[in-house]
Amino acid sequence: MAFPLHRMRRLRNHPWTRRAVRETRVGVEDLIEPLFVSEAIRDRKPIPSMPGCFQLSLDHLVEESRQSFELGIGAVMLFGIPAEKDARGSAGYSEQGIVPRAIRALKKEVPGLFVVADVCLCGYTDHGHCGVLEGERLLNDLTLELLARESTAYAEAGADMVAPSAMADGQVAAIREALDGAGFDDLPILSYAAKYASAFYGPFREAAESAPQFGDRATYQMDPANRREAMREVELDLDEGADMVMVKPALAYLDVLESVAEVSPVPVAAYNVSGEYSMVKAASERGWVDGTRIALEILTCIKRAGADVILTYHAKEVAKNLEEEGAGSRR
Ligand code: PBG
């Protein structure tokens, strides 16, 4: 028995039923806001390819984070831009580096904020690759040592979680061991488990000044064509002790996200990356799409596909919008 007995539109007529039967809701509690903190500037510098995003001095980072916290965004992910770079990315694991300083400032000035630190070397190396090189080859096992040191430096500064994104084999195990050895057995690791070699990171590399000076990241990040391989990446990271796993990018990878979320015994994060953000902003600046509605729709769909947590540059905008909606308007 179908039509005319059944009419799907009956429950779509009134805003109350539409809200009551809604299966997925994005809330500020789902979001982590990525922020860029720079040692080289004193104010906030707009990132041209990411309208609404900035490189922030330490003071401005605190200010931005405070605003986000007041909007209900409980977590930020930090990316550092050092004043000096070298071949081994030493500014990334120095205790006096910009990220440890930022973590200390945030813990003091915005208590209650959950501070996640991205762990990678591409922002700190002069060649822009995610680890130590020999010629043009990335040395996996030597890189592990540095990632472990970087994680420990962030933990010592007070980070609430570390998030390794270098796609070095064994990075979760190396970091877990280093953290445990330093007394941080309680600090969780969010692993960028299925991270693809994606053109969607283009604007981020401008923002973080981390573009590789030669070649690309195809020898360590995943081929966008592969899904089965993502499952294996996740499995290995779980064996190494990951507390949460991430799929990145999100939007063009919802199938991967769904597959991971279906089997993952740990919570799953999705990274709505810079290129996804910039495309929405560019089209909305031209008046071609309604940027705020699209952002909320994208995040809702990422959550529908299975994400427990979403990293997004839209965080503030969406938080403001949800607040207004909560204050009375009807959809
Ligand atoms: C560092 C890192 C990158 C992103 C997050 N961590 C860049 C890259 O791998 O090249 C991308 C985030 C974004 O595009 O928003 N390895």
mmCIF file of C-alpha atoms and ligand atoms in Angstrom:
data_model
loop_
_atom_site.group_PDB
_atom_site.id
_atom_site.type_symbol
_atom_site.label_atom_id
_atom_site.label_comp_id
_atom_site.label_asym_id
_atom_site.label_seq_id
_atom_site.Cartn_x
_atom_site.Cartn_y
_atom_site.Cartn_z
ATOM 1 C CA MET A 1 0.000 0.000 0.000
ATOM 2 C CA ALA A 2 1.462 3.266 -1.018
ATOM 3 C CA PHE A 3 -0.011 6.499 -2.293
ATOM 4 C CA PRO A 4 -2.637 7.796 -1.598
ATOM 5 C CA LEU A 5 -2.654 6.052 1.781
ATOM 6 C CA HIS A 6 0.865 7.195 2.525
ATOM 7 C CA ARG A 7 1.854 10.823 2.048
ATOM 8 C CA MET A 8 5.357 11.700 3.214
ATOM 9 C CA ARG A 9 4.522 15.387 3.158
ATOM 10 C CA ARG A 10 2.131 15.154 6.120
ATOM 11 C CA LEU A 11 4.908 15.491 8.643
ATOM 12 C CA ARG A 12 6.568 18.296 6.724
ATOM 13 C CA ASN A 13 3.716 20.759 6.968
ATOM 14 C CA HIS A 14 4.275 22.239 10.386
ATOM 15 C CA PRO A 15 7.562 23.522 11.807
ATOM 16 C CA TRP A 16 6.925 21.571 15.009
ATOM 17 C CA THR A 17 6.788 18.182 13.253
ATOM 18 C CA ARG A 18 9.748 19.113 11.069
ATOM 19 C CA ARG A 19 11.808 19.829 14.171
ATOM 20 C CA ALA A 20 10.465 16.872 16.111
ATOM 21 C CA VAL A 21 11.327 14.313 13.433
ATOM 22 C CA ARG A 22 14.733 15.761 12.597
ATOM 23 C CA GLU A 23 17.240 12.930 12.896
ATOM 24 C CA THR A 24 20.472 14.866 13.085
ATOM 25 C CA ARG A 25 21.323 18.063 14.896
ATOM 26 C CA VAL A 26 24.586 19.904 14.887
ATOM 27 C CA GLY A 27 25.319 21.704 18.107
ATOM 28 C CA VAL A 28 28.207 23.866 19.231
ATOM 29 C CA GLU A 29 29.238 20.991 21.488
ATOM 30 C CA ASP A 30 30.166 18.993 18.363
ATOM 31 C CA LEU A 31 32.612 21.566 17.050
ATOM 32 C CA ILE A 32 36.327 22.212 17.339
ATOM 33 C CA GLU A 33 37.564 25.504 15.933
ATOM 34 C CA PRO A 34 40.989 25.431 14.255
ATOM 35 C CA LEU A 35 43.053 28.558 14.970
ATOM 36 C CA PHE A 36 46.393 29.799 13.648
ATOM 37 C CA VAL A 37 48.780 31.383 16.108
ATOM 38 C CA SER A 38 51.829 33.201 14.757
ATOM 39 C CA GLU A 39 55.048 34.147 16.431
ATOM 40 C CA ALA A 40 55.876 36.565 13.623
ATOM 41 C CA ILE A 41 53.055 39.097 13.954
ATOM 42 C CA ARG A 42 51.725 41.395 16.643
ATOM 43 C CA ASP A 43 48.091 41.714 15.646
ATOM 44 C CA ARG A 44 45.753 39.670 13.520
ATOM 45 C CA LYS A 45 46.409 39.213 9.857
ATOM 46 C CA PRO A 46 43.582 38.202 7.511
ATOM 47 C CA ILE A 47 44.158 35.027 5.488
ATOM 48 C CA PRO A 48 43.132 36.094 1.967
ATOM 49 C CA SER A 49 42.014 32.649 0.794
ATOM 50 C CA MET A 50 39.982 32.055 3.970
ATOM 51 C CA PRO A 51 37.738 35.090 4.524
ATOM 52 C CA GLY A 52 36.913 35.441 8.222
ATOM 53 C CA CYS A 53 40.048 33.559 9.334
ATOM 54 C CA PHE A 54 43.233 35.132 10.645
ATOM 55 C CA GLN A 55 46.776 34.487 11.672
ATOM 56 C CA LEU A 56 46.727 35.566 15.301
ATOM 57 C CA SER A 57 49.304 36.914 17.694
ATOM 58 C CA LEU A 58 49.258 35.368 21.150
ATOM 59 C CA ASP A 59 47.030 38.149 22.525
ATOM 60 C CA HIS A 60 44.605 37.884 19.657
ATOM 61 C CA LEU A 61 44.498 34.109 19.960
ATOM 62 C CA VAL A 62 43.382 34.495 23.549
ATOM 63 C CA GLU A 63 40.757 37.042 22.495
ATOM 64 C CA GLU A 64 39.402 34.878 19.635
ATOM 65 C CA SER A 65 39.296 31.809 21.838
ATOM 66 C CA ARG A 66 37.498 33.679 24.583
ATOM 67 C CA GLN A 67 34.841 34.817 22.089
ATOM 68 C CA SER A 68 34.410 31.281 20.804
ATOM 69 C CA PHE A 69 34.170 29.912 24.318
ATOM 70 C CA GLU A 70 31.474 32.445 25.134
ATOM 71 C CA LEU A 71 29.564 31.323 22.042
ATOM 72 C CA GLY A 72 29.636 27.790 23.433
ATOM 73 C CA ILE A 73 32.499 26.412 21.333
ATOM 74 C CA GLY A 74 34.322 24.410 23.940
ATOM 75 C CA ALA A 75 37.397 23.346 21.985
ATOM 76 C CA VAL A 76 40.063 24.773 19.706
ATOM 77 C CA MET A 77 42.777 23.122 17.640
ATOM 78 C CA LEU A 78 46.039 25.049 17.462
ATOM 79 C CA PHE A 79 48.348 25.427 14.491
ATOM 80 C CA GLY A 80 51.580 27.337 15.047
ATOM 81 C CA ILE A 81 53.501 29.578 12.682
ATOM 82 C CA PRO A 82 57.068 30.045 13.962
ATOM 83 C CA ALA A 83 59.318 33.051 13.363
ATOM 84 C CA GLU A 84 62.153 30.787 12.172
ATOM 85 C CA LYS A 85 62.107 27.485 10.327
ATOM 86 C CA ASP A 86 64.864 24.913 9.853
ATOM 87 C CA ALA A 87 65.381 21.533 8.216
ATOM 88 C CA ARG A 88 64.334 19.579 11.310
ATOM 89 C CA GLY A 89 61.424 21.775 12.359
ATOM 90 C CA SER A 90 62.939 22.452 15.762
ATOM 91 C CA ALA A 91 60.540 25.313 16.545
ATOM 92 C CA GLY A 92 57.837 22.641 16.595
ATOM 93 C CA TYR A 93 59.190 20.826 19.630
ATOM 94 C CA SER A 94 60.863 23.654 21.513
ATOM 95 C CA GLU A 95 59.315 24.339 24.910
ATOM 96 C CA GLN A 96 59.522 28.020 24.083
ATOM 97 C CA GLY A 97 57.827 27.479 20.717
ATOM 98 C CA ILE A 98 54.704 29.395 19.802
ATOM 99 C CA VAL A 99 52.275 26.534 20.435
ATOM 100 C CA PRO A 100 53.453 25.696 23.977
ATOM 101 C CA ARG A 101 53.306 29.423 24.758
ATOM 102 C CA ALA A 102 49.825 29.624 23.264
ATOM 103 C CA ILE A 103 48.647 26.613 25.272
ATOM 104 C CA ARG A 104 49.944 28.121 28.510
ATOM 105 C CA ALA A 105 48.254 31.445 27.743
ATOM 106 C CA LEU A 106 44.929 29.787 26.911
ATOM 107 C CA LYS A 107 44.956 27.561 29.971
ATOM 108 C CA LYS A 108 45.499 30.621 32.112
ATOM 109 C CA GLU A 109 43.196 33.105 30.366
ATOM 110 C CA VAL A 110 40.343 30.885 29.171
ATOM 111 C CA PRO A 111 40.082 28.160 31.782
ATOM 112 C CA GLY A 112 37.567 25.535 30.779
ATOM 113 C CA LEU A 113 38.503 25.708 27.113
ATOM 114 C CA PHE A 114 39.598 22.317 25.745
ATOM 115 C CA VAL A 115 42.873 22.870 23.916
ATOM 116 C CA VAL A 116 43.901 20.454 21.186
ATOM 117 C CA ALA A 117 47.315 20.792 19.548
ATOM 118 C CA ASP A 118 47.984 19.624 16.008
ATOM 119 C CA VAL A 119 51.218 17.646 15.947
ATOM 120 C CA CYS A 120 53.124 17.900 12.695
ATOM 121 C CA LEU A 121 56.347 19.400 11.392
ATOM 122 C CA CYS A 122 55.332 20.912 8.033
ATOM 123 C CA GLY A 123 54.707 24.304 9.615
ATOM 124 C CA TYR A 124 58.172 24.296 11.179
ATOM 125 C CA THR A 125 60.430 22.852 8.482
ATOM 126 C CA ASP A 126 62.020 25.124 5.883
ATOM 127 C CA HIS A 127 61.207 22.566 3.174
ATOM 128 C CA GLY A 128 57.548 22.321 4.240
ATOM 129 C CA HIS A 129 57.393 18.530 4.502
ATOM 130 C CA CYS A 130 55.917 16.798 7.529
ATOM 131 C CA GLY A 131 59.171 15.331 8.866
ATOM 132 C CA VAL A 132 62.895 14.896 8.428
ATOM 133 C CA LEU A 133 64.249 14.476 4.905
ATOM 134 C CA GLU A 134 67.145 12.639 3.393
ATOM 135 C CA GLY A 135 67.457 14.148 -0.054
ATOM 136 C CA GLU A 136 63.818 14.245 -1.089
ATOM 137 C CA ARG A 137 62.787 11.231 0.958
ATOM 138 C CA LEU A 138 60.918 11.605 4.214
ATOM 139 C CA LEU A 139 62.536 9.500 6.914
ATOM 140 C CA ASN A 140 59.665 7.892 8.757
ATOM 141 C CA ASP A 141 61.332 6.545 11.883
ATOM 142 C CA LEU A 142 63.470 9.596 12.601
ATOM 143 C CA THR A 143 60.365 11.737 12.209
ATOM 144 C CA LEU A 144 58.636 9.679 14.913
ATOM 145 C CA GLU A 145 61.145 10.821 17.506
ATOM 146 C CA LEU A 146 60.475 14.453 16.715
ATOM 147 C CA LEU A 147 56.700 14.037 16.720
ATOM 148 C CA ALA A 148 56.994 12.364 20.112
ATOM 149 C CA ARG A 149 59.054 15.275 21.433
ATOM 150 C CA GLU A 150 56.587 17.760 19.993
ATOM 151 C CA SER A 151 53.672 15.965 21.682
ATOM 152 C CA THR A 152 55.459 15.894 25.019
ATOM 153 C CA ALA A 153 56.237 19.608 24.783
ATOM 154 C CA TYR A 154 52.545 20.327 24.168
ATOM 155 C CA ALA A 155 51.484 18.036 26.990
ATOM 156 C CA GLU A 156 53.892 19.735 29.359
ATOM 157 C CA ALA A 157 52.477 23.111 28.368
ATOM 158 C CA GLY A 158 49.015 21.854 29.360
ATOM 159 C CA ALA A 159 47.354 20.658 26.137
ATOM 160 C CA ASP A 160 44.184 18.631 26.723
ATOM 161 C CA MET A 161 44.669 16.430 23.650
ATOM 162 C CA VAL A 162 47.264 16.006 20.898
ATOM 163 C CA ALA A 163 46.389 15.350 17.280
ATOM 164 C CA PRO A 164 49.157 13.907 15.109
ATOM 165 C CA SER A 165 48.635 14.786 11.430
ATOM 166 C CA ALA A 166 51.970 13.884 9.830
ATOM 167 C CA MET A 167 50.823 10.492 8.475
ATOM 168 C CA ALA A 168 54.072 8.899 9.632
ATOM 169 C CA ASP A 169 53.651 5.155 10.162
ATOM 170 C CA GLY A 170 53.739 4.358 13.849
ATOM 171 C CA GLN A 171 53.202 7.936 15.012
ATOM 172 C CA VAL A 172 50.404 7.122 17.428
ATOM 173 C CA ALA A 173 52.443 4.392 19.145
ATOM 174 C CA ALA A 174 55.535 6.604 19.352
ATOM 175 C CA ILE A 175 53.538 9.472 20.836
ATOM 176 C CA ARG A 176 51.649 7.207 23.268
ATOM 177 C CA GLU A 177 54.906 5.772 24.534
ATOM 178 C CA ALA A 178 56.517 9.186 24.940
ATOM 179 C CA LEU A 179 53.487 10.630 26.704
ATOM 180 C CA ASP A 180 53.209 7.678 29.067
ATOM 181 C CA GLY A 181 56.925 7.886 29.800
ATOM 182 C CA ALA A 182 56.555 11.535 30.744
ATOM 183 C CA GLY A 183 53.611 10.882 33.055
ATOM 184 C CA PHE A 184 50.838 11.855 30.640
ATOM 185 C CA ASP A 185 49.160 8.459 30.493
ATOM 186 C CA ASP A 186 45.811 10.206 30.822
ATOM 187 C CA LEU A 187 46.183 12.513 27.820
ATOM 188 C CA PRO A 188 44.109 11.452 24.798
ATOM 189 C CA ILE A 189 45.349 11.199 21.217
ATOM 190 C CA LEU A 190 43.141 12.190 18.315
ATOM 191 C CA SER A 191 44.736 10.547 15.336
ATOM 192 C CA TYR A 192 44.399 11.943 11.820
ATOM 193 C CA ALA A 193 44.031 8.309 10.785
ATOM 194 C CA ALA A 194 42.604 8.560 7.275
ATOM 195 C CA LYS A 195 44.207 11.695 5.920
ATOM 196 C CA TYR A 196 44.261 12.058 2.176
ATOM 197 C CA ALA A 197 46.753 13.848 -0.084
ATOM 198 C CA SER A 198 44.155 16.450 -0.978
ATOM 199 C CA ALA A 199 44.025 19.634 -3.029
ATOM 200 C CA PHE A 200 41.429 20.801 -0.498
ATOM 201 C CA TYR A 201 44.302 21.786 1.831
ATOM 202 C CA GLY A 202 45.450 24.573 -0.511
ATOM 203 C CA PRO A 203 44.171 27.565 1.507
ATOM 204 C CA PHE A 204 45.451 26.060 4.780
ATOM 205 C CA ARG A 205 48.960 25.971 3.414
ATOM 206 C CA GLU A 206 48.751 29.679 2.755
ATOM 207 C CA ALA A 207 47.317 30.200 6.248
ATOM 208 C CA ALA A 208 49.945 28.087 7.989
ATOM 209 C CA GLU A 209 52.752 28.948 5.557
ATOM 210 C CA SER A 210 53.367 25.228 5.260
ATOM 211 C CA ALA A 211 53.350 24.465 1.529
ATOM 212 C CA PRO A 212 55.994 21.907 0.531
ATOM 213 C CA GLN A 213 58.882 23.598 -1.266
ATOM 214 C CA PHE A 214 59.191 20.707 -3.720
ATOM 215 C CA GLY A 215 57.042 17.740 -4.636
ATOM 216 C CA ASP A 216 53.860 16.877 -2.780
ATOM 217 C CA ARG A 217 52.691 14.726 0.134
ATOM 218 C CA ALA A 218 51.649 11.711 -1.924
ATOM 219 C CA THR A 219 54.329 9.476 -0.380
ATOM 220 C CA TYR A 220 52.847 9.809 3.087
ATOM 221 C CA GLN A 221 49.231 10.926 2.780
ATOM 222 C CA MET A 222 46.578 8.657 1.259
ATOM 223 C CA ASP A 223 45.419 8.463 -2.329
ATOM 224 C CA PRO A 224 41.928 10.037 -2.586
ATOM 225 C CA ALA A 225 40.866 7.054 -4.660
ATOM 226 C CA ASN A 226 41.150 4.598 -1.757
ATOM 227 C CA ARG A 227 38.571 3.570 0.791
ATOM 228 C CA ARG A 228 39.659 0.119 1.917
ATOM 229 C CA GLU A 229 43.041 1.553 2.814
ATOM 230 C CA ALA A 230 41.351 4.037 5.145
ATOM 231 C CA MET A 231 39.914 1.167 7.165
ATOM 232 C CA ARG A 232 43.380 -0.262 7.595
ATOM 233 C CA GLU A 233 44.828 3.101 8.631
ATOM 234 C CA VAL A 234 42.112 3.368 11.272
ATOM 235 C CA GLU A 235 42.653 -0.184 12.496
ATOM 236 C CA LEU A 236 46.401 0.329 12.860
ATOM 237 C CA ASP A 237 45.958 3.601 14.737
ATOM 238 C CA LEU A 238 43.487 1.926 17.087
ATOM 239 C CA ASP A 239 46.007 -0.838 17.753
ATOM 240 C CA GLU A 240 48.577 1.857 18.513
ATOM 241 C CA GLY A 241 46.278 3.422 21.077
ATOM 242 C CA ALA A 242 44.345 6.199 19.324
ATOM 243 C CA ASP A 243 41.495 7.472 21.505
ATOM 244 C CA MET A 244 39.690 9.083 18.591
ATOM 245 C CA VAL A 245 40.221 8.779 14.850
ATOM 246 C CA MET A 246 39.738 11.363 12.141
ATOM 247 C CA VAL A 247 38.750 11.322 8.505
ATOM 248 C CA LYS A 248 40.049 14.254 6.504
ATOM 249 C CA PRO A 249 38.871 15.986 4.325
ATOM 250 C CA ALA A 250 35.195 15.531 5.129
ATOM 251 C CA LEU A 251 32.848 16.674 2.409
ATOM 252 C CA ALA A 252 34.073 14.719 -0.589
ATOM 253 C CA TYR A 253 34.862 11.783 1.727
ATOM 254 C CA LEU A 254 31.508 11.137 3.396
ATOM 255 C CA ASP A 255 31.550 7.541 2.166
ATOM 256 C CA VAL A 256 34.862 6.969 3.935
ATOM 257 C CA LEU A 257 33.512 8.701 7.026
ATOM 258 C CA GLU A 258 30.430 6.503 7.013
ATOM 259 C CA SER A 259 32.460 3.314 6.646
ATOM 260 C CA VAL A 260 34.794 4.319 9.460
ATOM 261 C CA ALA A 261 31.962 5.420 11.745
ATOM 262 C CA GLU A 262 30.139 2.121 11.215
ATOM 263 C CA VAL A 263 32.977 0.029 12.581
ATOM 264 C CA SER A 264 34.959 2.343 14.807
ATOM 265 C CA PRO A 265 34.887 1.440 18.501
ATOM 266 C CA VAL A 266 36.134 4.949 19.308
ATOM 267 C CA PRO A 267 34.589 8.336 18.498
ATOM 268 C CA VAL A 268 35.152 9.647 14.998
ATOM 269 C CA ALA A 269 36.125 13.171 14.032
ATOM 270 C CA ALA A 270 35.820 14.738 10.591
ATOM 271 C CA TYR A 271 37.819 17.722 9.381
ATOM 272 C CA ASN A 272 35.832 20.154 7.242
ATOM 273 C CA VAL A 273 39.056 21.485 5.706
ATOM 274 C CA SER A 274 40.192 24.840 4.401
ATOM 275 C CA GLY A 275 39.337 24.273 0.735
ATOM 276 C CA GLU A 276 35.809 23.222 1.649
ATOM 277 C CA TYR A 277 35.469 26.408 3.671
ATOM 278 C CA SER A 278 36.967 28.661 1.013
ATOM 279 C CA MET A 279 34.693 27.365 -1.725
ATOM 280 C CA VAL A 280 31.633 28.216 0.346
ATOM 281 C CA LYS A 281 33.019 31.660 1.176
ATOM 282 C CA ALA A 282 33.930 32.453 -2.437
ATOM 283 C CA ALA A 283 30.523 31.489 -3.765
ATOM 284 C CA SER A 284 28.722 33.287 -0.984
ATOM 285 C CA GLU A 285 30.739 36.485 -1.487
ATOM 286 C CA ARG A 286 29.517 36.448 -5.073
ATOM 287 C CA GLY A 287 25.970 36.059 -3.872
ATOM 288 C CA TRP A 288 25.680 32.687 -5.581
ATOM 289 C CA VAL A 289 24.811 30.711 -2.456
ATOM 290 C CA ASP A 290 23.596 31.468 1.054
ATOM 291 C CA GLY A 291 26.866 30.864 2.900
ATOM 292 C CA THR A 292 25.500 30.476 6.409
ATOM 293 C CA ARG A 293 22.774 28.041 5.395
ATOM 294 C CA ILE A 294 25.211 26.034 3.311
ATOM 295 C CA ALA A 295 27.677 25.848 6.183
ATOM 296 C CA LEU A 296 25.031 24.505 8.543
ATOM 297 C CA GLU A 297 23.814 22.056 5.902
ATOM 298 C CA ILE A 298 27.349 20.786 5.278
ATOM 299 C CA LEU A 299 28.019 20.273 8.977
ATOM 300 C CA THR A 300 24.673 18.542 9.446
ATOM 301 C CA CYS A 301 25.459 16.161 6.595
ATOM 302 C CA ILE A 302 28.935 15.446 7.971
ATOM 303 C CA LYS A 303 27.323 14.551 11.263
ATOM 304 C CA ARG A 304 24.626 12.479 9.529
ATOM 305 C CA ALA A 305 27.384 10.487 7.836
ATOM 306 C CA GLY A 306 28.710 9.534 11.261
ATOM 307 C CA ALA A 307 31.000 12.199 12.692
ATOM 308 C CA ASP A 308 30.885 12.655 16.456
ATOM 309 C CA VAL A 309 33.109 15.710 16.319
ATOM 310 C CA ILE A 310 33.673 18.199 13.504
ATOM 311 C CA LEU A 311 36.640 20.482 13.007
ATOM 312 C CA THR A 312 35.479 23.526 11.092
ATOM 313 C CA TYR A 313 36.420 27.106 10.306
ATOM 314 C CA HIS A 314 32.682 27.840 10.211
ATOM 315 C CA ALA A 315 32.470 27.248 13.965
ATOM 316 C CA LYS A 316 31.886 30.828 15.123
ATOM 317 C CA GLU A 317 29.465 31.693 12.367
ATOM 318 C CA VAL A 318 27.451 28.550 12.954
ATOM 319 C CA ALA A 319 27.488 29.053 16.717
ATOM 320 C CA LYS A 320 26.061 32.557 16.284
ATOM 321 C CA ASN A 321 23.441 31.254 13.920
ATOM 322 C CA LEU A 322 22.390 28.440 16.245
ATOM 323 C CA GLU A 323 22.141 30.927 19.060
ATOM 324 C CA GLU A 324 19.792 33.173 17.062
ATOM 325 C CA GLU A 325 17.732 30.207 16.014
ATOM 326 C CA GLY A 326 17.470 29.032 19.592
ATOM 327 C CA ALA A 327 16.311 32.508 20.531
ATOM 328 C CA GLY A 328 13.074 32.013 18.707
ATOM 329 C CA SER A 329 13.028 31.859 14.937
ATOM 330 C CA ARG A 330 11.320 28.938 13.224
ATOM 331 C CA ARG A 331 12.573 26.695 10.461
HETATM 332 C C1 PBG B 1 49.438 19.459 8.795
HETATM 333 C C2 PBG B 1 48.014 19.709 8.501
HETATM 334 C C3 PBG B 1 47.409 20.103 7.289
HETATM 335 C C4 PBG B 1 46.062 20.317 7.570
HETATM 336 C C5 PBG B 1 45.877 20.021 8.920
HETATM 337 N N1 PBG B 1 47.091 19.627 9.466
HETATM 338 C C6 PBG B 1 47.980 20.393 5.971
HETATM 339 C C7 PBG B 1 48.597 19.351 5.152
HETATM 340 O O1 PBG B 1 48.615 18.169 5.470
HETATM 341 O O2 PBG B 1 49.130 19.744 4.112
HETATM 342 C C8 PBG B 1 45.018 20.798 6.596
HETATM 343 C C9 PBG B 1 43.852 21.480 7.191
HETATM 344 C C10 PBG B 1 43.016 22.270 6.243
HETATM 345 O O3 PBG B 1 43.188 22.257 5.011
HETATM 346 O O4 PBG B 1 42.115 22.943 6.757
HETATM 347 N N2 PBG B 1 50.035 18.372 8.203
#
